DNA sequence: GTACTCTGTCGAAGCGCTTCGACAGTTTCT
DNA sequence: AGAAACTGTCGAAGCGCTTCGACAGAGTAC
C-alpha cells in the first residue's frame, strides 16, 4: 500500500507538500508540482479514503436512498440511480446506495457516522418520516420528489401538475371532450407519494377550464388489471375518446386491448402517456407522451447537492418543465357516427 | 458530534473498553457492557466511519459495479442491486454504487484507496478488462456472470445452459419439432456477455439430442423489431410451432403480434420465456418461463463476498439451477391441418 | 539599506478509532 | 499456600491524512 509519505520521500519533499499538490489549497512551484505528480504516477498512489475522511471530515460520498419496493417503476429508479452515480463521479463523489428499508434510521446513521457528506432521497412521501431528521441534519439533503412541506429542504421533480395540464390541453386541442385517466396502482395513491396526485390535480384543473369530462381510475400494470379497468371505463363513459396513462406498465396492455377490440389508435381513440421517452417511442404505436426525465432529475439532484456542499446554493424547489412529444397515438376526436336509424 | 471518548467518559470507563464493547473482541463484564450500552443509546453515538476504516483497515463497504448501458434489462439490474444492498446491510455492510463507465480504473481506485473491502461486478464480459486487476487485487471480488476464464475468481450466475436445455426439453415433451428462439439484441451477442450464448448452447445441444429444429434470431425489444423478426421466422420456417424468448422487452410485442395474426397461444403456437417471474406472470398470456432469479443472484453474491472477507470461503463458480414454471402459454403441438385438397 | 510583503515549503498536531501489551484482581490447580 | 491461568480493564501507539503556524528566501517599497 503506497502512502503519502512514500510519495513524499520518493519526490524528496515533505508530506504536507504532497498533500497541497493534491488539494491545491496552497501554491506550489511548478517544478515541485511536476516532481510530485511524477512520483504519484510512478508509484500508483491513491489517497486512503478513510484517512482522508478522518482528517478532513469530508468523505466525498453522497448517499442515495432508493425505495425498496420491488413492485413499481423500477426502470425509472434505475435510470435516476445511474444518472446520480455518473454525475456524482464527475464531481469527484462516490455514491452510497441505501434502500428505503432502514427508513429514518438510515438518515441518523449516515449523519452520525459521517459516512456520507450529503444525501439524496428518492420516492419521497408527502409526510415522510425522514424529513424532520433531514432538516436538522448538519449535512445537506436533496429530495427527488415533492413532500407536502418542502420548507428547509431542496427538492427536484418533474412539474407533474403542469404535465397533467399539458395532457389536457393537447387532447382538448384535438377536440376530445371525454377522457379517461389510467393511473398508477391504488397503492401509489395510498402511499401519498404525491406525484400521482399532482398529475391528477393538473389534469382536473385544466380539464375544468377547457370543458373536458375526466374519469380517473387507478390501475395495476398487469394485463388483466388493465382489461378490467378498460371495460369499466367504457361501461361508465361510452363516449370516451382519449386516454391518459400514468403507469408505465399499463401502456402496452392498453394498446393491445384496444387493438383487440377493434379500436384503432389514433383514428378511433387517442392514447397519451406520462412515461420515459424511450418507452413511449418503442410502444406498438409510438406514443404521444410527456416525458418523465429520469436522467435529468438525477443530474439536477447531484448538482444541487454539490452546490450546497460548496456553499453556493440554498434550499429550494426545482420543478422541471414537462415536455410533450407528439408521436402517432393521438389524433383528432373521431366524428361520432350517427346511429343508423331503423326505418 | 459524539465520539468514543464522550461515551467512555459518560460511562466512566476507558475508550478502549467502549471499543471492545462495540466489537466484542475481548470479554467485558455484563455490568460494564450494560453501562456502556446505555451511554451509547443516551448519547446517540455512531462510530465515525472514516476513523474506523483508518484504524482497522476495513471500511465495511462493498462496491457494486453496475453497467452504464441504459438500453437493456434495467429491471433485472435494479432488482439485483436492491437485493445486494439489502443483503449487505444485513451483514453490516454498506454498498457503494459504481457504474461501468470508469471500467478497470474503478477497480484500481477502489483497491488503492481502500474505499471498499470487496467488489461485486455485474455485466461481466467473457474477456473482461477488469478481471486481471481483480485477480491481483488484495480484496475479494465476486462476479455476477461468468467470464471465459473464471480461474481465481468467484462467480454467481444462473446456469443459462441448463435453462436453455430445460426449454428444449419442455417443448420437445409437448411434441414440438420446430422452434424459434427470439434472442437478445445483436449488440448483446457482440459484447460477448456470455449468458446469451450459453443459453443458445444449451438450447442447441439439447435440441440436437431431442431432434428439434432450431432457428435463432437476435432481436431488439421494440415492437417494430419483433414484428420484423417474426415475419422473417415464419417466412423461413413456416412450420414453427413454438417460440423461446430471451429478451424481456420482446415478450409483450410477440404475444400481441401473434394474437393479431390470428394465432392463438397456446393452441396454435407455444411461447416460453427466460425472464424474471414477475414479468412472465403478468404478461397478456401468463408465460411458461424459466426464471432469471435476480434477487437470489444478488443475495448469493453478497454472501459469497462476505464469506470471503471472513476467510471462510474460497473461489468458485456457483451456477444456480434454473426453474421452469409452467403457465398458460405452452401446450401440445397443434395437429397440422391437411390442406383441403381442391377437387 | 531597512522594513515589509509574498511565495513556497516544512514540521507537528490531531482527526476518532482499533489493538497490543500490561496489569490488578480473581479463580483454579496442586 | 504458592504457582498458574484467567478476566476485565486501561494506557498508549499508531492508522494516513489535512491543516495550521512558522519560516527562509526572494521581491518590492521607500
XYZ file of C-alpha atoms (C1' of nucleotides) in Angstrom:
746
model
C 0.000 0.000 0.000
C 1.515 3.292 -1.135
C 1.089 6.184 1.295
C 1.500 9.905 1.148
C 4.787 9.543 2.994
C 6.092 7.180 0.329
C 5.285 9.691 -2.359
C 6.871 12.491 -0.353
C 10.067 10.540 0.136
C 10.182 9.487 -3.489
C 9.770 13.091 -4.610
C 12.116 14.470 -1.976
C 9.568 16.763 -0.353
C 7.554 16.737 2.838
C 4.230 15.030 3.240
C 2.369 18.281 3.571
C 3.704 19.467 0.255
C 2.307 16.387 -1.431
C -0.989 17.000 0.249
C -1.057 20.565 -1.031
C -0.225 19.426 -4.526
C -3.197 17.128 -4.332
C -5.647 19.597 -2.904
C -4.380 22.781 -4.494
C -5.014 24.662 -1.283
C -1.638 26.353 -1.265
C 0.521 27.449 -4.118
C 3.268 25.092 -5.140
C 6.077 25.845 -7.550
C 5.717 24.320 -10.971
C 8.860 22.229 -10.623
C 7.870 20.731 -7.280
C 4.404 20.036 -8.515
C 5.737 18.226 -11.538
C 8.109 16.152 -9.452
C 5.375 15.154 -7.037
C 2.964 14.323 -9.807
C 5.506 12.114 -11.448
C 6.103 10.270 -8.205
C 2.371 9.795 -7.737
C 2.033 8.320 -11.176
C 5.107 6.137 -10.833
C 4.096 4.713 -7.516
C 0.457 4.420 -8.445
C -0.605 6.301 -5.380
C -4.254 6.625 -4.326
C -5.100 8.550 -1.172
C -6.579 6.396 1.531
C -10.254 7.225 1.731
C -10.608 6.589 5.441
C -7.637 8.679 6.449
C -8.774 11.463 4.224
C -12.272 11.385 5.606
C -10.984 11.381 9.149
C -8.621 14.252 8.697
C -10.826 16.454 6.585
C -14.258 15.369 7.807
C -15.370 15.025 4.227
C -15.881 11.607 2.779
C -16.591 12.631 -0.804
C -19.509 10.287 -0.734
C -23.130 11.077 -1.452
C -25.739 8.702 -0.085
C -28.618 7.798 -2.370
C -31.668 6.293 -0.776
C -33.809 4.324 -3.169
C -37.141 2.707 -2.414
C -37.137 -0.924 -1.519
C -40.417 -1.625 -3.226
C -39.773 -4.001 -5.991
C -43.226 -3.634 -7.482
C -43.023 -0.344 -9.180
C -41.398 1.703 -11.929
C -38.015 0.107 -11.420
C -36.624 1.326 -14.720
C -37.161 4.965 -13.811
C -35.494 4.428 -10.449
C -32.601 2.699 -12.086
C -32.163 5.436 -14.627
C -32.116 8.025 -11.894
C -29.645 5.995 -9.870
C -27.306 5.636 -12.816
C -27.538 9.318 -13.622
C -26.801 10.148 -9.999
C -23.787 7.873 -9.900
C -22.387 9.175 -13.160
C -22.892 12.832 -12.358
C -21.521 12.424 -8.855
C -18.363 10.822 -10.176
C -17.953 13.773 -12.475
C -17.832 15.991 -9.421
C -15.444 13.725 -7.549
C -18.011 11.988 -5.407
C -18.892 8.354 -4.995
C -22.400 7.151 -4.308
C -23.519 5.018 -1.425
C -26.636 3.013 -2.128
C -29.165 2.778 0.676
C -32.540 1.151 0.455
C -35.655 2.581 1.982
C -35.761 -0.396 4.321
C -33.886 1.333 7.098
C -36.102 4.369 6.866
C -35.334 7.289 9.139
C -32.677 5.269 10.955
C -30.551 5.427 7.834
C -30.573 9.199 7.943
C -29.406 9.126 11.523
C -26.772 6.549 10.780
C -25.285 8.487 7.890
C -25.373 11.690 9.845
C -23.825 10.128 12.922
C -21.131 8.105 11.243
C -20.128 10.767 8.764
C -20.244 8.074 6.117
C -21.533 10.488 3.531
C -21.323 14.229 3.083
C -24.850 14.548 1.791
C -27.972 12.590 0.981
C -30.338 12.281 -1.935
C -33.712 10.744 -1.177
C -35.984 9.175 -3.733
C -39.599 8.103 -3.504
C -40.464 10.813 -1.027
C -43.902 10.670 0.507
C -45.956 13.733 1.314
C -45.407 13.328 5.038
C -42.135 11.478 5.027
C -40.622 10.284 8.323
C -37.168 11.115 7.143
C -37.778 14.769 6.541
C -37.653 16.092 10.101
C -34.323 14.379 10.601
C -33.034 15.680 7.328
C -33.963 19.233 8.234
C -31.990 19.007 11.440
C -29.044 17.240 9.905
C -25.814 19.109 9.518
C -25.350 17.645 6.061
C -27.261 18.818 3.035
C -30.012 16.723 1.548
C -31.921 16.834 -1.700
C -35.197 15.131 -2.427
C -36.253 13.717 -5.735
C -39.943 14.270 -5.328
C -42.007 16.857 -3.541
C -43.287 16.482 0.009
C -46.217 18.377 1.466
C -43.933 20.848 3.170
C -40.640 21.451 1.389
C -39.572 24.220 3.755
C -35.917 23.880 4.706
C -35.267 21.285 2.033
C -34.152 21.104 -1.550
C -36.344 19.273 -3.985
C -36.108 18.289 -7.613
C -39.021 16.856 -9.505
C -40.968 16.977 -12.695
C -43.755 19.530 -12.555
C -46.419 16.871 -12.624
C -49.241 19.395 -12.320
C -48.044 21.085 -15.445
C -47.627 17.682 -17.046
C -51.252 16.875 -16.305
C -52.347 20.238 -17.618
C -50.325 19.699 -20.765
C -52.114 16.441 -21.429
C -55.491 18.077 -21.004
C -54.526 20.865 -23.358
C -53.222 18.564 -26.019
C -56.338 16.452 -26.029
C -58.704 19.384 -25.811
C -56.876 20.945 -28.725
C -57.657 17.854 -30.757
C -61.330 18.228 -29.978
C -61.728 15.478 -27.389
C -64.418 16.016 -24.779
C -64.355 12.881 -22.661
C -61.088 11.493 -21.485
C -60.118 8.711 -19.131
C -57.027 8.611 -16.961
C -55.439 5.233 -16.336
C -53.487 5.956 -13.195
C -50.897 4.270 -11.052
C -51.839 1.356 -8.850
C -54.093 2.284 -5.974
C -51.225 1.598 -3.573
C -49.290 4.513 -5.029
C -52.092 6.910 -4.205
C -52.486 5.447 -0.748
C -48.819 5.923 -0.039
C -49.219 9.585 -0.921
C -46.088 9.783 -2.950
C -47.556 12.956 -4.324
C -46.601 12.839 -7.952
C -49.658 10.868 -8.967
C -51.965 13.192 -7.121
C -50.285 16.235 -8.544
C -50.710 14.946 -12.063
C -54.345 14.394 -11.366
C -54.759 17.883 -9.981
C -53.198 19.359 -13.061
C -55.413 17.277 -15.276
C -58.556 18.097 -13.328
C -57.980 21.794 -13.124
C -57.119 22.314 -16.765
C -59.867 19.936 -17.830
C -62.332 22.024 -15.904
C -61.179 25.173 -17.642
C -61.311 23.541 -21.034
C -64.621 21.809 -20.544
C -63.296 18.251 -20.635
C -65.007 15.453 -18.754
C -62.487 13.449 -16.818
C -62.647 9.940 -15.439
C -59.810 8.661 -13.311
C -59.163 5.042 -12.458
C -56.118 3.700 -10.608
C -54.827 0.570 -12.265
C -52.219 -2.106 -11.749
C -49.825 -2.758 -14.565
C -50.861 -6.312 -15.334
C -52.725 -7.190 -18.448
C -55.721 -8.481 -16.576
C -55.990 -5.360 -14.457
C -55.835 -3.098 -17.479
C -58.509 -5.176 -19.199
C -60.821 -4.832 -16.229
C -60.195 -1.105 -15.927
C -60.773 -0.572 -19.620
C -64.056 -2.448 -19.558
C -65.181 -0.377 -16.638
C -64.254 2.869 -18.323
C -66.223 2.084 -21.463
C -69.081 0.878 -19.365
C -69.235 4.086 -17.360
C -68.311 6.502 -20.125
C -69.020 5.020 -23.523
C -68.216 8.352 -25.120
C -64.556 8.266 -24.051
C -62.322 9.121 -26.982
C -58.933 9.555 -25.325
C -56.780 8.017 -22.622
C -54.031 9.453 -20.498
C -51.865 6.733 -18.970
C -49.642 7.327 -15.993
C -48.373 3.848 -15.317
C -45.505 2.641 -17.404
C -46.564 -0.944 -17.212
C -50.105 -0.283 -18.377
C -49.365 1.273 -21.747
C -48.599 -1.869 -23.685
C -51.561 -3.835 -22.394
C -53.842 -0.901 -23.105
C -52.717 -0.629 -26.709
C -53.037 -4.360 -27.189
C -56.525 -4.420 -25.739
C -57.746 -1.505 -27.799
C -56.449 -3.148 -30.931
C -58.146 -6.339 -29.954
C -61.425 -4.530 -29.536
C -61.154 -3.144 -32.998
C -60.453 0.401 -31.870
C -57.744 1.920 -33.997
C -55.220 4.255 -32.411
C -55.360 7.167 -33.085
C -58.274 7.075 -35.527
C -60.885 5.771 -33.106
C -59.244 6.571 -29.824
C -56.255 8.657 -28.750
C -53.773 7.479 -26.150
C -51.099 9.512 -24.442
C -48.741 8.624 -21.649
C -46.643 10.184 -18.923
C -43.561 7.999 -19.001
C -39.917 7.912 -20.035
C -39.400 8.843 -23.641
C -37.726 5.610 -24.562
C -40.725 3.617 -23.508
C -43.131 5.857 -25.383
C -41.093 5.676 -28.534
C -40.937 1.895 -28.547
C -44.555 1.080 -27.870
C -46.531 -0.788 -30.518
C -47.939 2.574 -31.526
C -45.331 5.234 -30.788
C -46.966 7.205 -28.029
C -47.538 10.888 -27.745
C -46.127 11.480 -24.300
C -44.996 13.820 -21.608
C -41.538 12.624 -20.670
C -40.510 11.673 -17.149
C -36.951 12.962 -17.380
C -35.295 10.451 -15.096
C -31.749 11.273 -16.061
C -32.245 14.972 -15.853
C -33.721 14.615 -12.397
C -30.782 12.568 -11.198
C -28.329 15.012 -12.645
C -30.082 18.020 -11.150
C -30.227 16.422 -7.742
C -26.499 15.826 -7.700
C -25.703 19.281 -8.948
C -27.903 20.786 -6.308
C -26.310 18.711 -3.589
C -22.797 19.533 -4.734
C -23.654 23.204 -4.900
C -24.886 23.049 -1.330
C -21.739 21.278 -0.221
C -19.700 24.007 -1.771
C -21.837 26.596 -0.109
C -23.084 28.140 -3.295
C -26.717 27.168 -3.179
C -29.648 27.468 -0.868
C -32.724 25.349 -0.363
C -35.368 25.486 -2.959
C -37.756 23.565 -5.103
C -36.867 22.939 -8.707
C -39.742 21.732 -10.831
C -38.673 20.691 -14.285
C -40.986 21.876 -17.013
C -42.719 18.980 -18.732
C -42.161 18.416 -22.394
C -44.753 16.991 -24.704
C -43.678 14.958 -27.683
C -46.339 14.284 -30.246
C -45.960 10.861 -31.797
C -48.538 8.682 -33.504
C -51.005 7.767 -30.829
C -53.102 10.910 -30.647
C -55.329 12.444 -33.272
C -58.500 14.483 -33.665
C -61.624 13.284 -31.982
C -63.378 10.836 -34.241
C -66.572 12.133 -35.764
C -69.360 10.390 -33.934
C -71.120 8.109 -36.367
C -74.837 8.744 -36.084
C -76.592 5.515 -35.343
C -78.262 4.135 -38.400
C -81.863 4.909 -37.774
C -84.014 1.869 -38.211
C -86.652 2.592 -40.765
C -20.583 15.066 17.124
C -20.434 12.354 19.776
C -17.159 10.425 19.912
C -15.955 7.257 21.523
C -14.256 9.353 24.172
C -17.530 11.045 25.040
C -19.184 7.694 25.518
C -16.266 6.452 27.610
C -16.390 9.455 29.868
C -20.148 9.273 30.208
C -19.937 5.613 31.165
C -16.914 6.092 33.392
C -14.667 3.680 31.507
C -11.761 3.998 29.113
C -12.101 4.434 25.390
C -10.697 1.030 24.663
C -13.344 -0.599 26.796
C -16.052 1.056 24.764
C -14.364 -0.120 21.628
C -14.307 -3.683 22.918
C -17.952 -3.497 23.862
C -18.681 -2.491 20.307
C -16.544 -5.074 18.606
C -16.868 -7.923 21.076
C -13.222 -8.778 20.571
C -12.491 -9.017 24.271
C -14.704 -10.127 27.069
C -16.403 -7.404 29.042
C -18.293 -7.834 32.284
C -22.045 -7.712 31.983
C -22.346 -4.654 34.188
C -19.789 -2.624 32.263
C -21.302 -3.641 28.997
C -24.731 -2.547 30.140
C -23.443 0.779 31.346
C -21.632 1.443 28.106
C -24.569 0.426 26.017
C -26.820 2.761 27.921
C -24.426 5.616 27.373
C -24.268 4.846 23.687
C -28.021 4.930 23.429
C -28.369 8.047 25.532
C -25.800 9.998 23.616
C -26.907 8.655 20.243
C -23.401 7.586 19.405
C -22.424 6.327 15.959
C -18.832 5.352 15.292
C -17.129 7.581 12.784
C -16.775 5.599 9.607
C -13.559 7.217 8.480
C -11.754 6.770 11.753
C -12.881 3.208 11.956
C -11.740 2.469 8.439
C -8.395 4.079 9.083
C -7.698 2.257 12.289
C -8.965 -1.146 11.272
C -8.329 -1.038 7.535
C -11.838 -2.263 6.959
C -14.438 0.083 5.604
C -17.435 -2.218 5.857
C -18.330 -1.188 2.373
C -18.855 -3.419 -0.623
C -18.535 -1.844 -4.040
C -21.110 -2.815 -6.640
C -20.285 -2.086 -10.228
C -23.315 -1.901 -12.469
C -23.330 -1.442 -16.207
C -23.818 2.033 -17.536
C -25.782 0.886 -20.526
C -29.196 2.289 -20.255
C -30.562 0.243 -23.110
C -31.002 -3.115 -21.553
C -32.736 -5.188 -18.919
C -32.694 -2.400 -16.376
C -35.287 -4.028 -14.158
C -33.149 -7.104 -13.631
C -30.139 -4.960 -12.798
C -32.179 -2.927 -10.399
C -33.542 -5.990 -8.681
C -30.061 -7.350 -8.256
C -28.808 -4.036 -6.950
C -31.586 -3.825 -4.403
C -31.024 -7.387 -3.288
C -27.317 -6.691 -2.928
C -27.918 -3.575 -0.873
C -30.432 -5.268 1.390
C -28.383 -8.383 1.964
C -25.214 -6.414 2.532
C -26.906 -4.289 5.164
C -27.981 -7.457 6.891
C -24.317 -8.377 7.210
C -23.290 -4.940 8.408
C -22.008 -3.645 5.091
C -22.972 -0.656 3.031
C -22.900 -0.637 -0.735
C -21.020 1.751 -2.942
C -22.518 2.169 -6.373
C -20.098 2.360 -9.269
C -21.011 2.500 -12.909
C -19.206 0.636 -15.601
C -18.111 3.950 -17.037
C -14.817 4.012 -15.196
C -14.021 0.482 -16.251
C -10.821 -1.062 -14.949
C -9.745 2.253 -13.430
C -12.515 1.871 -10.880
C -11.057 -1.410 -9.699
C -7.704 0.230 -9.227
C -9.220 3.190 -7.475
C -11.152 1.100 -5.000
C -8.172 -1.102 -4.372
C -5.820 1.817 -3.936
C -7.995 3.995 -1.796
C -9.314 1.221 0.400
C -12.745 2.688 -0.147
C -14.354 -0.717 -0.145
C -13.421 -4.069 1.329
C -14.641 -6.042 -1.641
C -16.238 -5.706 -5.045
C -19.166 -7.222 -6.874
C -19.151 -6.849 -10.630
C -22.182 -7.121 -12.836
C -22.487 -7.413 -16.576
C -19.249 -9.287 -16.922
C -17.997 -9.901 -20.423
C -16.221 -13.068 -21.480
C -12.878 -11.308 -21.721
C -13.419 -8.520 -19.261
C -10.728 -5.856 -18.783
C -11.408 -5.721 -15.099
C -10.658 -9.341 -14.389
C -6.856 -9.302 -14.433
C -6.873 -6.431 -11.956
C -9.397 -8.155 -9.806
C -7.304 -11.301 -9.677
C -4.306 -9.351 -8.437
C -6.273 -7.249 -6.008
C -5.836 -7.867 -2.333
C -9.580 -7.548 -1.813
C -12.041 -10.233 -2.729
C -14.302 -9.882 -5.716
C -17.371 -11.709 -6.911
C -18.793 -11.626 -10.396
C -22.421 -11.830 -11.301
C -21.991 -13.514 -14.614
C -19.485 -15.951 -15.993
C -16.345 -14.933 -17.896
C -14.419 -17.178 -20.253
C -11.848 -17.958 -17.604
C -13.178 -17.879 -14.057
C -9.931 -19.137 -12.554
C -9.018 -17.233 -9.435
C -12.412 -15.587 -9.212
C -15.780 -16.193 -7.641
C -18.797 -16.173 -9.874
C -22.524 -16.408 -9.363
C -24.908 -16.816 -12.234
C -27.925 -18.645 -13.478
C -26.994 -21.833 -15.274
C -28.118 -20.498 -18.611
C -27.038 -23.623 -20.472
C -29.302 -25.689 -18.288
C -32.012 -23.084 -18.750
C -31.740 -23.440 -22.498
C -31.798 -27.218 -22.218
C -34.842 -27.029 -19.993
C -36.706 -25.031 -22.606
C -35.851 -27.539 -25.300
C -36.998 -30.395 -23.112
C -40.253 -28.761 -22.222
C -41.150 -28.030 -25.803
C -39.976 -31.401 -27.083
C -42.075 -33.037 -24.409
C -45.115 -31.270 -25.793
C -44.389 -32.667 -29.228
C -42.982 -29.592 -30.912
C -40.444 -30.188 -33.681
C -39.593 -26.740 -34.993
C -38.875 -23.962 -32.586
C -37.644 -20.413 -32.968
C -35.527 -18.518 -30.468
C -36.120 -14.786 -30.189
C -32.856 -13.701 -28.649
C -31.360 -10.596 -27.135
C -30.409 -7.672 -29.314
C -27.465 -8.371 -31.594
C -25.372 -5.948 -29.526
C -25.596 -8.276 -26.553
C -24.059 -11.118 -28.510
C -21.397 -8.859 -29.913
C -20.436 -7.712 -26.478
C -19.945 -11.338 -25.502
C -21.648 -11.058 -22.186
C -21.838 -14.804 -22.306
C -25.215 -15.537 -20.853
C -26.999 -15.240 -24.171
C -24.521 -17.514 -25.875
C -24.694 -20.029 -23.095
C -28.452 -20.196 -23.330
C -28.144 -20.802 -27.012
C -25.613 -23.556 -26.485
C -27.898 -25.292 -24.061
C -30.791 -24.976 -26.426
C -28.803 -26.198 -29.405
C -27.265 -29.153 -27.703
C -30.436 -30.470 -26.144
C -32.391 -29.733 -29.303
C -29.935 -31.825 -31.229
C -30.391 -34.713 -28.852
C -34.140 -34.429 -28.955
C -34.433 -33.951 -32.691
C -35.727 -30.404 -32.594
C -35.070 -27.958 -35.400
C -33.872 -24.683 -34.018
C -33.878 -21.228 -35.528
C -32.221 -18.378 -33.655
C -32.714 -14.702 -34.357
C -31.357 -11.854 -32.258
C -33.982 -9.179 -31.801
C -34.354 -5.722 -30.332
C -37.136 -5.208 -27.839
C -39.155 -2.702 -29.817
C -42.450 -3.621 -31.349
C -41.292 -2.963 -34.868
C -38.198 -5.112 -34.443
C -40.192 -8.010 -33.087
C -42.653 -7.727 -35.946
C -39.848 -7.893 -38.477
C -38.205 -10.832 -36.763
C -41.475 -12.706 -36.517
C -42.213 -12.233 -40.180
C -38.788 -13.499 -41.038
C -39.162 -16.549 -38.848
C -42.435 -17.593 -40.430
C -41.023 -16.898 -43.812
C -38.018 -19.120 -43.278
C -39.689 -21.789 -41.177
C -43.416 -21.834 -41.768
C -43.659 -24.968 -39.662
C -42.561 -23.218 -36.459
C -44.901 -24.091 -33.593
C -43.066 -22.730 -30.571
C -41.018 -19.728 -29.506
C -38.421 -19.310 -26.814
C -37.901 -15.656 -25.940
C -34.828 -14.406 -24.170
C -35.403 -10.690 -24.225
C -37.667 -9.272 -21.597
C -38.812 -6.455 -23.781
C -39.798 -8.692 -26.670
C -42.363 -10.877 -24.931
C -45.265 -8.454 -24.916
C -44.869 -7.397 -28.530
C -44.574 -11.024 -29.571
C -47.781 -12.015 -27.856
C -49.592 -9.020 -29.273
C -48.396 -9.764 -32.789
C -49.316 -13.415 -32.650
C -52.784 -12.529 -31.464
C -53.081 -10.022 -34.237
C -52.168 -12.654 -36.791
C -54.887 -14.887 -35.508
C -52.535 -17.364 -33.899
C -53.863 -18.404 -30.525
C -51.458 -19.043 -27.666
C -51.033 -21.840 -26.752
C -53.468 -23.593 -29.123
C -51.778 -22.628 -32.356
C -48.370 -21.679 -31.097
C -46.482 -22.071 -27.808
C -44.383 -19.314 -26.287
C -41.967 -19.567 -23.425
C -39.594 -17.053 -21.972
C -36.410 -16.762 -19.958
C -37.147 -13.758 -17.785
C -37.997 -12.698 -14.253
C -41.009 -14.495 -12.865
C -42.964 -11.353 -12.203
C -42.821 -10.363 -15.829
C -43.846 -13.788 -17.028
C -46.784 -13.906 -14.668
C -48.143 -10.536 -15.741
C -47.945 -10.927 -19.492
C -51.149 -10.868 -21.505
C -50.952 -14.644 -21.579
C -49.203 -15.789 -18.400
C -45.995 -17.216 -19.735
C -44.414 -20.556 -19.126
C -40.944 -19.456 -18.186
C -37.539 -20.208 -16.800
C -36.955 -17.614 -14.111
C -33.978 -15.282 -14.041
C -33.583 -15.187 -10.277
C -32.299 -11.658 -9.912
C -32.760 -11.395 -6.188
C -31.242 -14.756 -5.488
C -28.209 -13.861 -7.548
C -27.725 -10.627 -5.665
C -28.076 -12.349 -2.345
C -25.671 -15.120 -3.258
C -23.091 -12.680 -4.470
C -23.109 -10.814 -1.192
C -22.999 -13.945 0.873
C -20.090 -15.203 -1.132
C -18.232 -11.945 -0.757
C -18.869 -11.761 2.967
C -17.724 -15.340 3.384
C -14.509 -14.493 1.590
C -13.987 -11.449 3.766
C -14.372 -13.599 6.814
C -11.974 -16.106 5.388
C -14.439 -18.930 5.240
C -14.823 -19.349 1.518
C -12.668 -19.918 -1.487
C -13.073 -19.007 -5.124
C -15.554 -20.926 -7.117
C -18.343 -20.793 -9.609
C -21.905 -21.105 -8.382
C -24.428 -21.753 -11.113
C -27.975 -21.575 -9.881
C -30.187 -24.328 -11.187
C -32.894 -22.984 -13.473
C -36.517 -23.460 -12.531
C -39.275 -23.891 -15.033
C -42.751 -22.690 -14.208
C -45.475 -23.898 -16.498
C -48.145 -21.263 -17.012
C -50.602 -20.842 -19.823
C -48.553 -20.086 -22.860
C -47.327 -23.520 -23.826
C -49.315 -26.515 -24.983
C -49.072 -29.560 -27.212
C -48.037 -29.130 -30.786
C -51.114 -28.322 -32.861
C -52.194 -31.115 -35.208
C -51.210 -29.990 -38.671
C -54.355 -29.378 -40.670
C -54.034 -31.166 -44.009
C -54.608 -28.714 -46.814
C -58.072 -29.044 -48.248
C -57.472 -30.789 -51.500
C -59.180 -28.996 -54.343
C -61.463 -31.347 -56.070
C 19.629 49.537 3.454
C 15.843 48.776 6.271
C 11.103 47.275 6.565
C 7.728 44.942 4.629
C 5.093 41.536 1.836
C 4.843 37.321 -0.819
C 5.809 32.620 -2.076
C 6.874 28.014 -1.317
C 7.958 24.631 1.892
C 8.184 22.198 6.267
C 7.129 20.173 10.983
C 3.863 18.927 14.172
C -0.603 18.354 15.960
C -4.588 15.964 15.746
C -8.900 13.709 13.389
C -11.583 9.180 16.164
C -10.820 4.786 16.209
C -8.542 -0.157 16.965
C -5.434 -3.004 19.093
C -1.440 -4.558 21.654
C 0.792 -5.235 25.844
C 0.403 -4.532 30.764
C -1.590 -5.443 34.980
C -4.603 -5.827 39.105
C -7.718 -8.950 40.869
C -9.889 -13.433 40.934
C -10.049 -18.434 40.305
C -8.188 -22.881 39.859
C -4.787 -26.279 40.482
C -1.559 -28.789 43.118
C -0.175 -21.735 50.461
C 2.026 -20.636 46.325
C 2.045 -21.049 41.283
C -0.542 -20.768 37.149
C -4.189 -19.324 34.417
C -7.964 -16.376 33.555
C -10.855 -12.000 33.377
C -11.732 -7.444 32.774
C -9.887 -3.051 32.229
C -6.644 0.544 30.959
C -2.944 3.415 28.590
C -0.543 4.364 24.610
C 0.788 3.852 19.968
C -0.404 4.458 15.507
C -3.558 4.141 11.119
C -2.687 8.069 6.721
C -4.174 12.203 6.009
C -5.165 17.595 6.416
C -4.102 21.881 8.095
C -2.132 25.475 10.955
C 1.574 28.235 12.133
C 6.404 29.042 11.288
C 9.946 30.481 8.479
C 13.645 31.015 4.934
C 14.365 33.443 0.933
C 13.048 36.447 -2.813
C 10.888 40.502 -4.288
C 9.070 45.307 -3.555
C 8.738 49.973 -1.418
C 10.527 53.705 0.434
